[in-house]
Amino acid sequence: MPTTTSDSFFIATPIFYVNDVPHIGHAYTEVAADALSRWMRNSGIDTWFLTGTDEHGQKIMRTALANGVEPKEWADRLVEQAWKPLLTTLNLANDDFIRTTEERHESAVQKFLTLLHDKGFIYQGEYEGFYCVGCEEYKTPADLAEGTDEFEGQKVCQIHGRPIEVLKEENYFFKMSDFQEQLLELYRERPDFIQPASVKNEIVAFVNRGLEDLSISRSNIDWGIELPFDTTHVTYVWFEALLNYITATGWGSNEEEFARRWPAVQLVGKDIARFHAVIWPAMLMAAGLEPPKNVFAHGWLLVGGEKMSKSKLTGIAPSDITDVFGADAFRYYFLRAITFGSDGSFSWEDLSARYEAELANGLGNLASRVIAMLHRYRGGVIPDPSAGTGAAEEALRSVMTDAVTKANEAMHSFAIHEALAQIWRIVEDTNGYLTEQEPWALAKDDANADRLDAVLYQAADALRVLALVLHPFMPNSMSALWGALGQEGEPSDQVLLDAAVAGGLKTGTTVLELPPLFPRIEQD
Ligand code: MSP
């Protein structure tokens, strides 16, 4: 059963730390959320796609100071010069972009804290233990490893491999332990709440081992949102960052908007699934709010077998790829080549090979050939297929119908790679159909005119359906294809599943010229 069937769809990415510029791991989360939200929006569902930046905390404060500027100035610089430009680089159609330094966020966070404090879920205590600034996370001894090389003899964070800090400070705590049973009940009642199953199992086991209360304030730093009931403390960065999903959608200021949007599908990397599937729903339960609709954890992009990261110097800038291959190929490649929910290795060779085989030779060549034949044999006008249609056309039409249905089911279950695989059946079968029907041979004898009409119509109609269903993945090139097929406006002006039915192309439509959708790339 599809997981997301209700009449509204709100999808949010994590908000990104502004200590550094984006790499392709961040871009992966963004393009996945964008393709899902475009699919839902194009399907006529009331859709909201939220992304943004996480700007408080020690990590950003330290980076700013190391660069000789105030944290806010640093954040402004990174947001304007790197994070907002990423939206254009990847051609994202986000509906909102939240920064945690915005007033709308800060005031709603304080309201939330006051609410939990008034309800008795926040108390003062002492935190004594470990903290990793890289993760911005409190650590238990089990989370640590023995350092190697320059950190020999020290305890380090398992993720960052760098020494952790030892903290002993007066903090405020959130009574997270109160929610252990309710969380386990949530996981039991809604088996799809956390996906994929591997991540779900790990989280259920973690909560089963017992939850501790969570320190939610820091008194030794000042780059953060002050606690409304004790201004000598700032809010722990994760506690306020998680709240962005509701502070950006009207909680505490516009209840009507909030009711329309919430709950969200939370798309996260698996490294931060625990924050979203344990702490976040517990916070919402404490406030009397609904938990998220789903927490879907995607895998990591690996480079050389390891999680790609800037700190390990394996980071690749998204524009390194889009400058050569374009935004559409970037989006297609990562969504097609990696099973959504599993890790995937990135390599330039694989990207080039798929670009060549699937985009340039597969889809691009199909589109060019069909449009060129319509010009050559039918004066650029879509012919009437009715007299010549037969079994081969019926067979292709049924593949189109089946592939669109299955792609839609896959998108509603977050199986983005599977949706693309289904859609590619149309590309491959249309190519195979042309090879078998040989319209270039039919064109040699006027006695075959009806058959040629049917074949050209059928291939052009398949392209029209492809432009519609591939538009969420490759908006630029599919708009170009749509226009070349003589269709008005944009594919996104149509209600996706109503329009993507076989036979929707109007006889008599004039087609235009189509420049190569995926030009050959000079390899050096
Ligand atoms: N600021 C927090 C999230 C707060 S949400 C309330 C954060 N930021 S992050 O910038 O470090 O990471 C954001 C997202 O990028 C995460 O989902 C993370 O999993 C993803 N990725 C970072 N490196 C990645 C790869 N190498 N591969 C895939 N995704 C990766 O965490």
XYZ file of C-alpha atoms and ligand atoms in Angstrom:
555
model
C 0.000 0.000 0.000
C 1.281 3.478 -0.762
C 2.421 5.306 2.339
C 1.386 8.760 1.239
C -2.176 8.848 0.029
C -3.740 11.775 1.850
C -4.682 14.937 0.024
C -1.684 16.927 1.174
C 2.007 16.176 1.031
C 4.612 18.010 3.061
C 8.196 16.902 2.589
C 11.181 18.400 4.363
C 14.900 17.852 4.052
C 17.140 18.218 7.070
C 18.391 21.767 7.412
C 22.036 21.967 6.475
C 24.905 23.179 8.634
C 26.468 26.338 7.314
C 29.960 25.636 8.605
C 30.902 24.711 5.048
C 29.699 24.722 1.441
C 27.443 21.963 0.032
C 28.776 18.722 -1.433
C 26.983 16.081 -3.493
C 25.835 14.195 -0.350
C 23.747 17.220 0.617
C 22.641 17.669 -2.974
C 21.415 14.070 -3.013
C 18.918 14.721 -0.200
C 17.772 17.857 -1.996
C 17.147 16.282 -5.407
C 15.324 13.312 -3.890
C 12.979 15.638 -1.993
C 12.536 17.782 -5.075
C 11.615 14.857 -7.357
C 9.150 13.476 -4.802
C 7.529 16.842 -4.217
C 7.311 17.661 -7.925
C 5.683 14.280 -8.555
C 3.064 14.909 -5.871
C 2.510 18.532 -6.901
C 2.152 17.560 -10.566
C -0.346 14.920 -9.416
C -2.604 17.658 -8.093
C -1.777 17.020 -4.426
C -1.477 20.054 -2.133
C 2.310 19.895 -1.765
C 4.890 21.730 0.309
C 8.648 21.256 0.024
C 10.724 22.804 2.770
C 14.478 23.027 3.048
C 16.836 25.405 4.797
C 19.884 25.955 6.967
C 20.909 25.096 10.532
C 22.957 28.031 11.748
C 23.460 27.892 15.505
C 25.687 25.758 17.707
C 29.306 25.338 18.555
C 30.443 23.978 15.198
C 29.367 27.084 13.311
C 30.485 29.428 16.061
C 33.983 27.947 15.960
C 34.221 28.001 12.194
C 33.170 31.646 12.126
C 35.649 32.640 14.789
C 38.434 30.699 13.060
C 37.658 32.784 9.982
C 37.699 35.982 11.973
C 34.013 36.893 11.625
C 30.919 36.856 13.819
C 28.770 33.712 13.497
C 25.832 35.584 11.968
C 28.050 37.200 9.371
C 29.531 33.815 8.526
C 26.084 32.233 8.232
C 24.823 35.076 6.007
C 27.827 34.660 3.760
C 27.473 30.889 3.409
C 23.712 31.046 2.891
C 23.911 33.732 0.207
C 27.027 32.465 -1.560
C 26.636 28.709 -1.288
C 23.378 27.306 0.062
C 20.821 29.428 -1.746
C 22.730 29.165 -5.055
C 22.509 25.363 -4.662
C 18.755 25.664 -5.222
C 19.441 27.066 -8.682
C 22.317 24.694 -9.444
C 20.021 21.720 -8.850
C 16.848 23.351 -10.196
C 14.911 22.836 -6.971
C 11.289 23.938 -6.704
C 11.197 24.356 -2.933
C 8.254 26.261 -1.483
C 10.152 27.708 1.445
C 13.680 28.029 2.782
C 14.043 28.427 6.536
C 17.077 29.768 8.332
C 17.229 29.107 12.051
C 18.440 32.658 12.630
C 15.151 34.052 11.335
C 12.799 35.713 13.769
C 9.897 33.429 12.804
C 11.964 30.455 13.925
C 13.464 31.956 17.055
C 10.160 33.233 18.447
C 8.298 29.968 17.770
C 11.135 27.950 19.360
C 10.794 30.047 22.494
C 7.044 29.508 22.485
C 7.595 25.755 22.217
C 10.086 25.788 25.078
C 7.675 27.761 27.257
C 4.925 25.263 26.476
C 7.050 22.250 27.448
C 8.348 24.042 30.524
C 4.791 24.912 31.599
C 3.737 21.312 31.045
C 6.496 20.124 33.324
C 8.586 18.361 30.685
C 11.672 20.523 31.248
C 13.724 20.538 34.448
C 17.120 21.732 35.587
C 19.951 19.297 36.220
C 23.611 18.660 35.692
C 25.079 17.118 32.569
C 28.309 15.290 32.958
C 29.594 13.423 29.943
C 30.859 13.645 26.392
C 29.998 15.878 23.474
C 31.074 15.741 19.821
C 31.037 19.177 18.207
C 31.188 17.619 14.710
C 27.916 15.768 15.397
C 26.635 18.431 17.823
C 25.620 15.451 19.919
C 25.943 14.164 23.490
C 27.773 10.854 23.421
C 27.791 7.795 25.649
C 30.955 5.740 26.243
C 29.591 3.176 23.754
C 29.623 5.832 21.008
C 33.381 6.409 21.352
C 36.455 4.791 19.880
C 40.160 4.843 20.677
C 41.961 7.531 18.710
C 44.707 6.693 16.251
C 47.691 8.617 14.805
C 47.680 12.191 16.100
C 44.818 11.337 18.488
C 46.485 8.222 19.935
C 45.547 7.751 23.571
C 42.438 9.947 23.339
C 38.758 9.031 23.073
C 37.361 10.023 19.702
C 33.920 10.184 18.053
C 33.286 7.072 15.949
C 31.870 9.182 13.129
C 34.375 12.017 12.973
C 37.433 10.236 14.365
C 38.225 13.379 16.353
C 38.525 13.873 20.111
C 35.278 14.498 21.970
C 34.827 17.148 24.645
C 34.152 16.335 28.253
C 31.345 18.476 29.639
C 30.216 19.156 33.166
C 27.626 21.872 33.291
C 24.253 22.945 34.664
C 21.742 22.263 31.924
C 18.040 22.025 31.353
C 16.708 18.597 30.459
C 13.768 17.377 28.407
C 11.981 14.412 30.023
C 12.432 12.207 26.989
C 12.382 9.055 29.071
C 8.657 9.667 29.696
C 7.989 8.886 26.027
C 9.676 5.528 25.644
C 6.446 3.523 25.736
C 4.559 5.921 23.477
C 7.367 5.807 20.941
C 7.458 2.020 20.923
C 3.700 2.022 20.484
C 4.031 4.428 17.555
C 6.582 2.148 15.858
C 4.295 -0.851 16.451
C 1.092 0.795 15.276
C 2.606 2.376 12.193
C 5.029 -0.143 10.711
C 5.855 2.313 7.892
C 6.660 5.178 10.228
C 10.412 4.606 9.951
C 11.785 3.369 6.634
C 13.666 1.445 5.443
C 13.303 -1.600 7.712
C 17.038 -1.761 8.477
C 16.923 1.701 10.045
C 13.635 0.980 11.763
C 15.018 -2.150 13.410
C 18.033 -0.298 14.668
C 15.892 2.465 16.154
C 13.397 0.118 17.784
C 16.308 -1.754 19.393
C 17.798 1.535 20.567
C 14.560 2.707 22.205
C 13.987 -0.731 23.701
C 17.302 -0.419 25.533
C 15.821 2.549 27.412
C 15.696 6.292 26.863
C 17.438 8.867 28.964
C 16.392 12.465 29.419
C 17.991 14.858 26.961
C 20.060 17.897 27.811
C 18.500 20.718 25.799
C 20.528 23.744 26.811
C 24.099 24.955 26.906
C 25.350 27.599 29.296
C 28.922 27.973 28.073
C 28.158 29.257 24.561
C 26.035 32.167 23.437
C 25.450 31.431 19.736
C 21.924 30.083 19.983
C 18.360 30.798 20.982
C 17.989 31.862 24.601
C 15.757 29.821 26.842
C 12.761 32.031 27.624
C 12.765 30.927 31.269
C 16.526 31.285 31.825
C 18.389 33.632 29.510
C 21.785 32.498 30.758
C 21.272 29.374 28.614
C 20.906 28.866 24.886
C 18.917 26.005 23.383
C 20.828 22.878 22.350
C 21.181 23.224 18.597
C 19.486 19.960 17.604
C 16.497 20.652 19.840
C 15.757 23.920 18.070
C 16.830 22.747 14.609
C 14.258 19.944 14.647
C 11.596 22.523 15.364
C 12.213 24.188 11.973
C 9.710 21.803 10.398
C 6.895 23.373 12.385
C 8.211 26.896 12.890
C 8.387 27.228 9.087
C 4.837 26.019 8.591
C 3.002 28.271 10.984
C 3.057 26.546 14.365
C 2.480 29.204 17.002
C 1.676 31.923 14.464
C -0.638 30.630 11.740
C -2.608 27.635 12.954
C -4.582 27.315 9.742
C -1.432 26.993 7.654
C 0.039 24.583 10.175
C -3.055 22.358 10.086
C -2.870 22.355 6.293
C 0.795 21.270 6.178
C 1.618 19.145 9.189
C 2.566 16.234 9.515
C 5.655 16.030 7.301
C 7.490 13.310 5.494
C 10.989 13.676 6.934
C 13.673 12.765 4.450
C 16.974 12.317 6.249
C 20.353 10.683 5.861
C 20.592 7.506 7.921
C 23.172 9.153 10.204
C 20.523 11.485 11.557
C 17.535 9.123 11.562
C 17.663 8.742 15.335
C 17.191 12.465 15.929
C 14.164 12.421 13.656
C 12.579 9.155 14.698
C 13.186 9.329 18.459
C 13.847 12.834 19.808
C 11.613 14.657 17.328
C 8.421 12.601 17.820
C 8.988 12.669 21.592
C 9.163 16.477 21.465
C 5.961 16.600 19.446
C 4.195 14.200 21.789
C 5.181 16.371 24.740
C 3.633 19.375 23.016
C 0.491 17.412 22.157
C 1.246 17.486 18.423
C 1.119 14.719 15.847
C 4.380 12.919 15.032
C 5.741 13.122 11.471
C 3.986 11.127 8.750
C 7.148 9.176 7.945
C 10.830 9.290 8.623
C 12.585 7.981 5.542
C 16.336 7.475 5.845
C 18.366 7.384 2.662
C 21.840 5.940 2.466
C 25.200 7.574 2.036
C 27.077 8.496 -1.061
C 30.350 6.708 -0.777
C 33.582 7.760 -2.377
C 36.325 5.169 -2.237
C 34.091 3.028 0.016
C 33.666 5.718 2.690
C 30.929 8.226 3.416
C 31.790 11.217 1.335
C 32.551 14.222 3.495
C 34.346 17.532 3.401
C 36.167 16.815 6.625
C 37.693 13.705 5.032
C 38.509 15.718 1.903
C 36.355 13.523 -0.316
C 33.711 16.200 -0.852
C 32.697 16.927 -4.452
C 30.872 20.174 -5.218
C 27.544 19.655 -7.026
C 28.536 22.279 -9.610
C 31.581 20.169 -10.590
C 29.036 17.741 -12.023
C 26.293 20.086 -13.205
C 28.791 22.302 -15.080
C 29.680 19.324 -17.264
C 26.519 17.210 -17.402
C 23.765 19.683 -16.479
C 21.304 19.675 -13.581
C 18.941 17.156 -15.202
C 21.640 14.529 -15.630
C 22.784 15.099 -12.043
C 19.268 14.577 -10.750
C 18.661 11.540 -12.961
C 21.945 9.863 -12.203
C 21.749 9.931 -8.423
C 18.085 9.001 -8.302
C 18.412 6.180 -10.834
C 21.757 4.644 -9.950
C 21.269 4.369 -6.187
C 18.541 2.299 -4.563
C 16.798 4.896 -2.438
C 17.426 3.821 1.152
C 20.777 2.101 0.487
C 24.320 3.399 0.242
C 25.693 4.002 -3.233
C 29.129 4.617 -4.635
C 29.767 7.604 -6.793
C 32.231 7.464 -9.642
C 32.773 9.723 -12.647
C 33.035 6.646 -14.884
C 29.622 5.351 -13.864
C 28.066 8.789 -14.271
C 29.570 9.172 -17.755
C 28.519 5.683 -18.793
C 24.915 6.170 -17.710
C 24.764 9.619 -19.275
C 25.928 8.190 -22.564
C 23.846 5.001 -22.595
C 20.620 6.032 -20.900
C 20.281 9.747 -21.512
C 22.147 10.571 -24.734
C 21.639 7.275 -26.617
C 18.482 6.052 -24.897
C 16.060 8.894 -24.294
C 17.768 11.738 -26.166
C 18.243 9.796 -29.369
C 14.695 8.447 -29.256
C 13.280 11.958 -28.974
C 15.468 13.325 -31.796
C 14.654 10.466 -34.133
C 10.898 10.633 -33.647
C 10.713 14.420 -34.046
C 12.986 14.253 -37.114
C 10.818 11.562 -38.739
C 7.652 13.562 -38.082
C 9.251 16.468 -39.943
C 10.652 14.320 -42.717
C 7.623 12.119 -43.421
C 4.634 14.136 -42.201
C 5.561 17.807 -42.555
C 5.886 18.173 -38.779
C 2.232 17.363 -38.094
C 1.022 14.559 -35.811
C -0.855 12.126 -38.085
C -4.159 10.371 -37.411
C -3.343 6.814 -36.270
C -6.836 5.333 -36.424
C -6.665 3.520 -39.756
C -3.311 1.812 -39.170
C -3.254 0.925 -35.469
C -2.700 -2.733 -34.609
C -1.375 -5.190 -32.063
C 2.111 -3.663 -31.772
C 0.611 -0.317 -30.792
C -1.714 -1.984 -28.302
C 1.250 -3.751 -26.735
C 3.242 -0.531 -26.336
C 0.224 1.304 -24.960
C -0.285 -1.332 -22.297
C 3.388 -1.088 -21.268
C 2.951 2.677 -20.968
C -0.131 2.310 -18.779
C 1.451 -0.316 -16.576
C 4.740 1.574 -16.200
C 3.010 4.831 -15.234
C 0.840 3.067 -12.647
C 3.828 1.299 -11.137
C 5.981 4.428 -11.187
C 3.259 6.257 -9.285
C 3.041 3.490 -6.686
C 6.812 3.537 -6.349
C 6.907 7.307 -5.789
C 4.247 7.014 -3.092
C 6.451 4.415 -1.365
C 9.672 6.463 -1.728
C 11.144 3.943 -4.193
C 12.432 6.683 -6.485
C 14.933 4.427 -8.285
C 12.119 1.953 -9.000
C 9.904 4.695 -10.427
C 12.665 5.599 -12.865
C 13.236 1.953 -13.747
C 9.529 1.582 -14.534
C 9.515 4.732 -16.661
C 12.581 3.491 -18.516
C 10.550 0.509 -19.723
C 8.721 3.060 -21.895
C 11.994 4.424 -23.280
C 13.318 0.953 -24.044
C 10.103 -0.480 -25.435
C 9.527 2.533 -27.658
C 13.044 2.190 -29.007
C 12.440 -1.540 -29.550
C 9.095 -0.812 -31.197
C 10.727 1.549 -33.705
C 13.407 -1.016 -34.488
C 10.719 -3.597 -35.202
C 8.300 -1.384 -37.091
C 10.989 0.323 -39.150
C 9.125 3.512 -40.019
C 12.017 4.488 -42.340
C 11.215 1.367 -44.394
C 7.445 1.985 -44.262
C 8.066 5.486 -45.610
C 9.429 4.057 -48.851
C 6.043 2.866 -50.078
C 2.838 4.933 -50.017
C 0.831 1.743 -49.604
C 2.082 1.731 -45.986
C 0.888 5.269 -45.240
C -1.670 4.184 -42.618
C 0.884 2.059 -40.804
C 3.427 4.845 -40.868
C 0.832 7.242 -39.421
C 0.121 4.822 -36.600
C 3.781 4.199 -35.813
C 4.762 7.870 -35.801
C 1.741 8.764 -33.702
C 2.447 5.977 -31.237
C 6.093 6.943 -30.783
C 5.242 10.635 -30.390
C 2.536 9.826 -27.855
C 5.047 7.769 -25.861
C 7.381 10.791 -25.851
C 4.549 12.986 -24.591
C 3.911 10.575 -21.716
C 7.653 10.461 -20.996
C 7.822 14.264 -20.861
C 5.056 14.213 -18.249
C 6.358 11.448 -16.010
C 10.015 12.415 -16.279
C 9.411 16.106 -15.654
C 9.717 15.739 -11.845
C 13.176 14.227 -12.375
C 14.471 16.273 -15.311
C 12.422 19.457 -15.484
C 14.550 21.362 -18.012
C 14.877 18.767 -20.723
C 11.323 17.512 -20.311
C 9.951 21.047 -20.721
C 11.966 21.270 -23.936
C 10.586 17.943 -25.159
C 7.034 18.972 -24.231
C 7.382 22.198 -26.199
C 8.903 20.411 -29.205
C 5.883 18.089 -29.261
C 3.740 21.164 -29.754
C 2.268 21.047 -26.253
C 1.365 24.293 -24.551
C 2.752 25.558 -21.257
C 4.683 23.125 -19.092
C 4.222 19.430 -18.297
C 3.578 20.560 -14.726
C 0.454 22.445 -15.829
C -1.217 19.060 -16.347
C -2.591 16.737 -13.689
C 0.063 14.061 -14.069
C -1.942 10.852 -13.962
C -4.858 12.263 -15.943
C -2.567 13.470 -18.729
C -0.067 10.595 -18.801
C -2.501 8.188 -20.449
C -1.839 6.564 -23.784
C -3.576 8.231 -26.706
C -3.668 11.731 -25.266
C -1.734 13.308 -28.117
C -3.956 15.336 -30.456
C -3.884 14.524 -34.154
C -2.971 17.615 -36.177
C -0.601 19.072 -33.556
C 2.418 20.749 -35.127
C 5.771 19.684 -33.731
C 8.778 21.985 -33.548
C 12.533 21.482 -33.755
C 14.223 19.786 -30.809
C 17.845 20.589 -30.008
C 19.711 17.549 -28.575
C 18.338 16.925 -25.062
C 21.587 15.414 -23.787
C 24.451 16.602 -25.977
C 27.575 14.472 -26.297
C 30.226 15.408 -23.818
C 33.822 15.715 -24.835
C 35.798 13.442 -22.538
C 39.257 14.524 -21.516
N 22.072 20.205 10.577
C 21.877 18.801 10.684
C 20.443 18.420 10.382
C 19.422 19.102 11.220
S 17.821 18.701 10.750
C 16.860 19.301 11.922
C 22.810 18.076 9.735
N 23.294 18.773 8.729
S 24.332 18.261 7.645
O 24.561 19.383 6.776
O 25.479 17.696 8.282
O 23.679 17.074 6.870
C 22.481 17.229 6.215
C 22.100 16.009 5.424
O 23.102 15.691 4.460
C 21.902 14.769 6.273
O 20.691 14.129 5.915
C 23.063 13.896 5.904
O 22.752 12.561 6.002
C 23.274 14.306 4.459
N 24.600 13.915 4.028
C 25.813 14.397 4.422
N 26.797 13.659 3.839
C 26.239 12.689 3.070
C 26.715 11.714 2.196
N 27.988 11.511 2.000
N 25.793 10.973 1.523
C 24.451 11.187 1.630
N 23.972 12.101 2.439
C 24.835 12.793 3.237
O 23.043 16.893 9.929
